[in-house]
XYZ file of C-alpha atoms in Angstrom:
449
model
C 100.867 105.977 63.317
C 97.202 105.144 63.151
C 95.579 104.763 66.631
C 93.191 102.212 67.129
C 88.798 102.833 67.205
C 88.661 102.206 71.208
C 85.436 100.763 70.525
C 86.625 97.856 68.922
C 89.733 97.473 70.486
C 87.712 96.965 73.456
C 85.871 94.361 71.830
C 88.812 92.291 70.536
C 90.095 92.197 73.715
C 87.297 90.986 75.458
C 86.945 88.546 72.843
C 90.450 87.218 73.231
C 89.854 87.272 77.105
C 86.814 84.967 76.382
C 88.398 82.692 74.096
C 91.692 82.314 76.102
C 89.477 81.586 78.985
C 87.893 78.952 77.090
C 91.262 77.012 76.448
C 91.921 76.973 79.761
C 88.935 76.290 81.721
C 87.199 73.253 79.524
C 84.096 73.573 81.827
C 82.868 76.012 79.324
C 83.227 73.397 76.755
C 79.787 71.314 75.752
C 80.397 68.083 77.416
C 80.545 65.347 74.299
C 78.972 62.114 75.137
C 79.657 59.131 73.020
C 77.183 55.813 72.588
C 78.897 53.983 75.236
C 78.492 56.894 77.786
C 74.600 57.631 76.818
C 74.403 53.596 77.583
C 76.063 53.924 81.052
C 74.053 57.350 82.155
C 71.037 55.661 81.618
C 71.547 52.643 83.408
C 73.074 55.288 86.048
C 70.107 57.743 86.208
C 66.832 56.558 84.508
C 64.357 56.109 87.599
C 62.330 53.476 86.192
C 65.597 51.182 86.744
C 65.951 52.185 90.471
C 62.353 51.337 91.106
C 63.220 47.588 89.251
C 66.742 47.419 91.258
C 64.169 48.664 94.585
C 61.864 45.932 93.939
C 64.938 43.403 93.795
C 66.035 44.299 96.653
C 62.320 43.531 98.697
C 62.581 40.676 97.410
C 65.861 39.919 98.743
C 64.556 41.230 101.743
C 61.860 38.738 101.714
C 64.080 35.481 100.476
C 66.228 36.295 103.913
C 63.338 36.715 105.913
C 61.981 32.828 104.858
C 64.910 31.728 105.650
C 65.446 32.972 109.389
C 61.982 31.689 109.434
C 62.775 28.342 109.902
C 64.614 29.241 113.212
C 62.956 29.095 116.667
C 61.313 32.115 118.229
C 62.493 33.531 121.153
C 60.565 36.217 123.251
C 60.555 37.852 127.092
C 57.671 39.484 128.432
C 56.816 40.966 132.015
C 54.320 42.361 133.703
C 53.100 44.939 136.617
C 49.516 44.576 138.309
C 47.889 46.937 140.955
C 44.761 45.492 142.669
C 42.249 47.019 144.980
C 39.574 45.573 147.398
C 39.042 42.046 147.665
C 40.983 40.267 145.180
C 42.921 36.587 144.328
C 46.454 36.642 145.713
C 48.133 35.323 142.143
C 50.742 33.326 144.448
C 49.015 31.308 147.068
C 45.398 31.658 145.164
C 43.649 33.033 148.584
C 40.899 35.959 148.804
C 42.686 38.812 150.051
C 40.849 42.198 150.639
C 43.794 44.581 150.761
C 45.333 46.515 147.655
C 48.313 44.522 146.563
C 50.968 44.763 143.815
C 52.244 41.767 142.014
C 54.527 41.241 139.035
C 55.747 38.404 136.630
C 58.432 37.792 133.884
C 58.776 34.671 131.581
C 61.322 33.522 128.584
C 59.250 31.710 125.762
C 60.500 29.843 122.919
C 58.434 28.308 120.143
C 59.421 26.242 117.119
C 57.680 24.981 114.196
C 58.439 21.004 113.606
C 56.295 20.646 110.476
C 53.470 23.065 108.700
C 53.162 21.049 105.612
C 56.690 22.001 104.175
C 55.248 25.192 103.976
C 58.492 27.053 105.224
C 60.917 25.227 102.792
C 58.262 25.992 99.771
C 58.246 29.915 100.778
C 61.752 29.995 100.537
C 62.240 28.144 96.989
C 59.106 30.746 96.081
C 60.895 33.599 97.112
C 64.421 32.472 95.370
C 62.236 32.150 92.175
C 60.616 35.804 93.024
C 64.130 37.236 93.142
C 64.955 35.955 89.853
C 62.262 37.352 88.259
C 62.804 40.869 89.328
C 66.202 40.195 88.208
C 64.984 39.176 85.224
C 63.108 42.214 85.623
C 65.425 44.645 86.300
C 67.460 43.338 83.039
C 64.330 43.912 80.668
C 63.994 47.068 81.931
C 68.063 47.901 81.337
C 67.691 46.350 78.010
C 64.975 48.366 76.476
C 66.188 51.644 78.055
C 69.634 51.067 76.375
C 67.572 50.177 73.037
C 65.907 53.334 73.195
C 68.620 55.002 74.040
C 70.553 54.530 70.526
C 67.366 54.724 68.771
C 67.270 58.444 70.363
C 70.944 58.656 69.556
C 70.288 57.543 66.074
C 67.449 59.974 65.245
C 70.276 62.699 66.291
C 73.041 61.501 63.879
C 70.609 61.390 61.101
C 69.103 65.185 62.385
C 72.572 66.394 61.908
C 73.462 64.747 58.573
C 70.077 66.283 57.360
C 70.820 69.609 58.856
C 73.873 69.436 56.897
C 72.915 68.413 53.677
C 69.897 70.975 54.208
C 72.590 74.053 54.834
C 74.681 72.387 51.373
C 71.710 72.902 49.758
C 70.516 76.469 50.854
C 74.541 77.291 49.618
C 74.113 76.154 46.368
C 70.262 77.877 46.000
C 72.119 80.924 47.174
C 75.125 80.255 43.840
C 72.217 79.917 42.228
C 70.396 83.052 42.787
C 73.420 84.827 42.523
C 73.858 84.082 39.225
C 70.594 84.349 38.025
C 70.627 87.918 39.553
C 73.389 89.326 38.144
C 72.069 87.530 34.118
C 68.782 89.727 34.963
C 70.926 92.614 35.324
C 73.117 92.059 31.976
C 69.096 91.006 30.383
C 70.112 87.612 29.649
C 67.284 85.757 32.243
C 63.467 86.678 32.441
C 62.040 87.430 35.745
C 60.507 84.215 35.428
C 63.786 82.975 35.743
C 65.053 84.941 39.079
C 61.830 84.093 40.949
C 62.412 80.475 40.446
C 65.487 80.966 41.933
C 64.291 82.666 44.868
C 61.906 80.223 45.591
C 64.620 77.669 45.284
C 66.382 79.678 48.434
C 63.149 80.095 50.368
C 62.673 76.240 49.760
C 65.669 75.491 50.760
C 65.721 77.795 53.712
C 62.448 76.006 55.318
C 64.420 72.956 54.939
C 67.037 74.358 56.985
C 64.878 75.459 59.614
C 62.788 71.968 59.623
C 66.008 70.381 60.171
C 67.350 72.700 63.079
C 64.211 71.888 64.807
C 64.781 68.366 64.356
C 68.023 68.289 65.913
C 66.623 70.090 68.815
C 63.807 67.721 69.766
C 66.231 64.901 69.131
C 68.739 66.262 71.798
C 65.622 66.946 74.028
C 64.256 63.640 73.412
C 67.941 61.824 74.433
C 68.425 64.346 77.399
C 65.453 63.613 79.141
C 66.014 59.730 78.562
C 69.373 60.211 80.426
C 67.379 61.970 82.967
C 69.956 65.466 82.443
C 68.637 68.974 82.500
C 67.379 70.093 78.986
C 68.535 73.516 79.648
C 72.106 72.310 79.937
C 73.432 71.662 76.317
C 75.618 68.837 74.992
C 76.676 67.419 71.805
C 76.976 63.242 70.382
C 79.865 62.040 69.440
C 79.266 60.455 65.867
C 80.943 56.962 65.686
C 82.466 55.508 62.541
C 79.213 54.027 60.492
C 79.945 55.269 56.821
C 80.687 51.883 55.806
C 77.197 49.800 55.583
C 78.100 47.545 53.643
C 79.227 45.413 56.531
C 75.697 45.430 57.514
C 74.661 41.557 57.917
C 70.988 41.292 57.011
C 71.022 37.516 55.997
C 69.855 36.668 59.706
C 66.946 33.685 59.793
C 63.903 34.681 61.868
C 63.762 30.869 63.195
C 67.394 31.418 64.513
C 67.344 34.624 66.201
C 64.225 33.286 68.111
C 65.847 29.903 69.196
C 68.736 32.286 71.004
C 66.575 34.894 71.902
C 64.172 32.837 73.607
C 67.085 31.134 75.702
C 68.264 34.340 77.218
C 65.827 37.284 76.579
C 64.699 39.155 79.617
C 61.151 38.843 78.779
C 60.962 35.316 78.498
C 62.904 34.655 81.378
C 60.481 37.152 83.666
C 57.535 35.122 82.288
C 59.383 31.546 83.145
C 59.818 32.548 86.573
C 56.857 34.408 87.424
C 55.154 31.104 86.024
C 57.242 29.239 88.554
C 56.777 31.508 91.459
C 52.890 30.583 90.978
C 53.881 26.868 90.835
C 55.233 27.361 94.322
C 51.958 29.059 95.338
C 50.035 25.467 94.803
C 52.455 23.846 97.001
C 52.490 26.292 99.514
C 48.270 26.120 99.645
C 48.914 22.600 99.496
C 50.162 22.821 103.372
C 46.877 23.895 104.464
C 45.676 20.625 103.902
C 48.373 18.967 106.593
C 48.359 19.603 110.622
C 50.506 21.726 111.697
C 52.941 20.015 114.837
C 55.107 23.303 117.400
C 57.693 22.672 120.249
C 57.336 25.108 122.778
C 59.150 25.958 125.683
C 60.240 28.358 128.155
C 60.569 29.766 132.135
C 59.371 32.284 134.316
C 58.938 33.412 137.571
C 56.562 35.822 139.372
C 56.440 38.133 143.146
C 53.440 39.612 145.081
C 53.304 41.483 148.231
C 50.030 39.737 149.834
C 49.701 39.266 152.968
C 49.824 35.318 152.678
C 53.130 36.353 150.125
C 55.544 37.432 153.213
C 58.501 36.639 151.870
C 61.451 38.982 149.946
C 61.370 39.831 146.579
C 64.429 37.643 145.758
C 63.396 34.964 147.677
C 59.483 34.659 145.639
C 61.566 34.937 142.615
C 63.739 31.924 143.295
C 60.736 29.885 144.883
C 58.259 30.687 142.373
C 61.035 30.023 139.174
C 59.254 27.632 136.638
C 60.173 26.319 133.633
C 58.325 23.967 131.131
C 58.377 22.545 127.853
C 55.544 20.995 125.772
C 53.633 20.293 122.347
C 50.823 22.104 119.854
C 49.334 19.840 116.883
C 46.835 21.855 115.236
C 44.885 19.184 113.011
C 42.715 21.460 110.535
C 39.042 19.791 110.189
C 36.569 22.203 108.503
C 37.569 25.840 108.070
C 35.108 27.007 104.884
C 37.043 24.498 103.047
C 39.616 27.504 103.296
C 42.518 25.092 102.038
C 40.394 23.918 99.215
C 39.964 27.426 97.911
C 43.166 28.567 98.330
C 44.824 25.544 95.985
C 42.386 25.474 93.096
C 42.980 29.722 92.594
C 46.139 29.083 93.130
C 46.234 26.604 90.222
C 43.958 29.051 88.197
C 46.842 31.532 89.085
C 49.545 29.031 87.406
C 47.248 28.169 84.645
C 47.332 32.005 83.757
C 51.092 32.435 83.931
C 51.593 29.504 81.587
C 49.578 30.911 78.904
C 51.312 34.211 80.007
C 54.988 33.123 79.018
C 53.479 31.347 76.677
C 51.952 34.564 75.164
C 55.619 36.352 75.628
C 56.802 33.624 73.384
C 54.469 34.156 70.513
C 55.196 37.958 70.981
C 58.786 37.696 70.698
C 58.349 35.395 67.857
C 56.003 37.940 65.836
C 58.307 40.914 66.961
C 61.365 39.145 66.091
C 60.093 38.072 62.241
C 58.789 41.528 62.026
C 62.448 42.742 63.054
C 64.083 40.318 60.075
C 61.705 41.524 57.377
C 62.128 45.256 58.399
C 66.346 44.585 58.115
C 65.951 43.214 54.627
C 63.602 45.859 53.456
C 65.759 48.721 54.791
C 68.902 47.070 53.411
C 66.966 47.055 50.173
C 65.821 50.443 50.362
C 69.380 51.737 51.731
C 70.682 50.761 48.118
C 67.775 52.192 46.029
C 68.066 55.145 47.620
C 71.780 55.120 47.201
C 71.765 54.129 43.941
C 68.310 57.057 42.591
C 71.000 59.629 44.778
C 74.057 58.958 42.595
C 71.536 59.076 39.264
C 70.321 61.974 40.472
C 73.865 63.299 41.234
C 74.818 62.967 37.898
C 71.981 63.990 36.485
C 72.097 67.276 38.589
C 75.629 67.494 37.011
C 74.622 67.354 33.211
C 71.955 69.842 33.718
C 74.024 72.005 35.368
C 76.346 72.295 32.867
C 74.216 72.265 30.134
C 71.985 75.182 32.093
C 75.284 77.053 32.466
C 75.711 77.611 28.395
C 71.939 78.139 27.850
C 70.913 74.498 27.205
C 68.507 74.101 29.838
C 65.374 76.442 31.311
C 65.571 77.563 35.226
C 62.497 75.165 35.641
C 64.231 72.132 34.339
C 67.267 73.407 36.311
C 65.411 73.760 39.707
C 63.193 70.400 38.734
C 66.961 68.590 38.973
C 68.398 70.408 42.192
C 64.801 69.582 43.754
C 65.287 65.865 42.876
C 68.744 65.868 44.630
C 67.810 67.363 47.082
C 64.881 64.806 47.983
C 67.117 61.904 46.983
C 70.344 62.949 49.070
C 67.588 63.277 52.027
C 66.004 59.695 51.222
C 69.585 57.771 51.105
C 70.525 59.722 54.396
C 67.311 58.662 56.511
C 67.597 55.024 54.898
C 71.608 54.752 55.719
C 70.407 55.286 59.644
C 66.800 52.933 59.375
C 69.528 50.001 58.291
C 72.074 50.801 60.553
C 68.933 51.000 63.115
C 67.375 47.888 62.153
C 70.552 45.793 62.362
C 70.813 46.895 66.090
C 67.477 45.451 66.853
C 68.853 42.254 65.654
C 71.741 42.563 67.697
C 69.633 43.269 70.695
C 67.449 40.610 70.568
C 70.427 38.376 69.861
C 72.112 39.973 73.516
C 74.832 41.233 71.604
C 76.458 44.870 72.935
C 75.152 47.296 70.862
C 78.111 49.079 69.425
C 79.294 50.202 65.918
């Protein structure tokens, strides 16, 4: 009986080790991350949406704030004084000259009856505000998840080409093979094998150009999802072979109508418009006096000379209370108020031609978005159609160049042409499949296939 090399019955077994330790530890698996996932990581990760969700939540801060506002103050304060020398006793109002120690505590209460309806307008303001980084926080959401299947996209259509590149360098390789060995028999020129070769070399660039393509796609995607480029993963390609169901008869006029209805953008621009609307009436209240309740008690001790009594019995004698009215009526303050309305009403003026300037954006974008679905559903079925013509006529010449009826050149011209129109109908399969999610997404539809 034949012994085994040690050597590589080492190896085997560490292999096997390896591989049996793959199956049953599936952390050393790749993790595989589908659409839906990528969506939900980057709505779970991406920092610019904490800062939006951070910024809603000031603002919530601040809506809760106005509204405690509108409840009365209520503040204690005391006090300690040392005096030296001759001095007023702070009780009985008498020159003393003697160092004494005095000390005083008091409850005060103030409430605002009317500023103006200032108070009510901050708080409708600040609702408005908190809509708007809402509104905010959705835009932001809703363009990360766009760009996330655009990045998810570009990787599918990587990996197709890698493939189609690698079917390619195969068949160069069949190619050159058989070239080589008619050179040895004398039936091809050298002519003939160094077209070949420089089919393989051709088609190896390709290869590599498509490698590195699928590795700045996954690099582009992981650091959208926020994850550690170092730490690998693969996409999960979803069922979109079928185009056909692609619906590209969408009316730029109707897709605007809905989009401009619930789109993020336009609803940011709506209620930052009407957050500045509140600003006029809140500048508005500098115009109106300004009428507070105010109230409280107190009490106070000293240990003058005039002030003989016990601490507890000052405090109870000297106990005050009192209750009374401010009206601040404003006159002339630099005509202050003035000022304040009319750039606040420059500041609304601004945000009107604002959303209306989101409008005509969203229009333009949105047209732009129909025409570039129609031309890549076009272009997806001339490309389709010039790769099965060129399929075929690959096939001909291939059999026709395998009986002597055809030169290397002509034969390398047609595998060249495939090559370039198999790339062409891969790149415009993904632009329609792309382009018909930007439809979807202006439309708030879920972008899923």
């Amino acid at each position: 009986m034949k012994h085994p090399n040690p050597k590589v019955f080492y190896r085997y077994s560490v292999f096997a080790l390896l591989l049996a330790g793959s199956i049953m530890n599936p952390i050393f698996a790749q993790e595989r991350i589908t659409l839906k996932r990528a969506t939900e990581l980057v709505i779970e990760n991406n920092l610019q949406i904490k800062q939006a969700q951070f910024s809603e939540a000031i603002s919530e801060e601040n809506l809760s704030q106005s509204k405690l506002a509108l409840y009365p103050t209520l503040n204690a304060n005391t006090g300690l004084n040392f005096n030296f020398g001759r001095s007023i006793d702070p009780l009985t109002n008498q020159f003393i000259n003697q160092a004494i120690s005095s000390t005083s505590g008091n409850v005060t209460s103030n409430t605002n009856l009317f500023q103006g309806f200032r108070r009510m307008n901050e708080i409708s303001q600040n609702k408005l505000q908190l809509e708007a980084d809402k509104s905010n926080t959705q835009k932001v959401k809703n363009d990360l998840v766009l760009a996330v299947v655009t990045n998810y996209l570009s990787v599918l259509n990587a990996q197709d080409l890698l493939i189609a590149s690698q079917q390619q360098l195969d068949i160069a390789n069949q190619q050159l093979d058989i070239e080589q060995k008619f050179f040895d028999v004398g039936n091809k020129t050298l002519a003939d094998l160094s077209q070949a070769k420089s089919q393989v070399a051709t088609a190896e660039l390709n290869v590599t150009n498509a490698k590195n393509q699928v590795d700045l796609s996954f690099l582009n995607l992981a650091q959208l999802l926020e994850r550690d480029p170092s730490v690998s993963f693969e996409v999960e390609k979803p069922q979109i072979d079928n185009v056909s169901s692609v619906n590209a008869a969408y009316s730029a006029v109707d897709v605007f109508k809905t989009a401009s209805l619930n789109f993020p953008d336009i609803k940011l621009a709506e209620y930052r418009k009407q957050v500045l609307e509140k600003e006029i009436d809140i500048a508005r209240g500098g115009y109106f006096p300004s009428l507070n309740l105010q109230s409280g008690f107190g009490t106070r001790y000293s240990n003058g000379t005039f002030a003989n009594t016990s601490f507890a019995a000052q405090v109870k004698d000297n106990f005050n209370q009192f209750i009374g009215f401010g009206l601040s009526i404003p006159i002339f303050n630099g005509l202050a108020a003035k000022s304040n309305v009319r750039r606040a009403n420059i500041n609304f003026q601004n945000a009107m031609l604002s959303e209306q300037l989101a409008k005509n954006n969203l229009n333009k974008v949105i047209n732009q978005a129909v025409y570039d679905l129609r031309a890549a559903e076009k272009r997806y079925y001339s490309a389709l159609t010039a790769y099965e013509s060129s399929k075929e006529a690959f096939n001909v010449i291939q059999q026709r160049y395998a009986v002597g009826l055809v030169n290397s050149l002509d034969f390398n011209q047609a595998q060249t042409n495939l090559n370039r129109a198999q790339f062409d109908q891969i790149q415009a399969r993904y632009d329609l499949i792309f382009r018909s999610k930007v439809i979807d997404y202006y439309l708030g539809n879920p972008i899923t296939f």
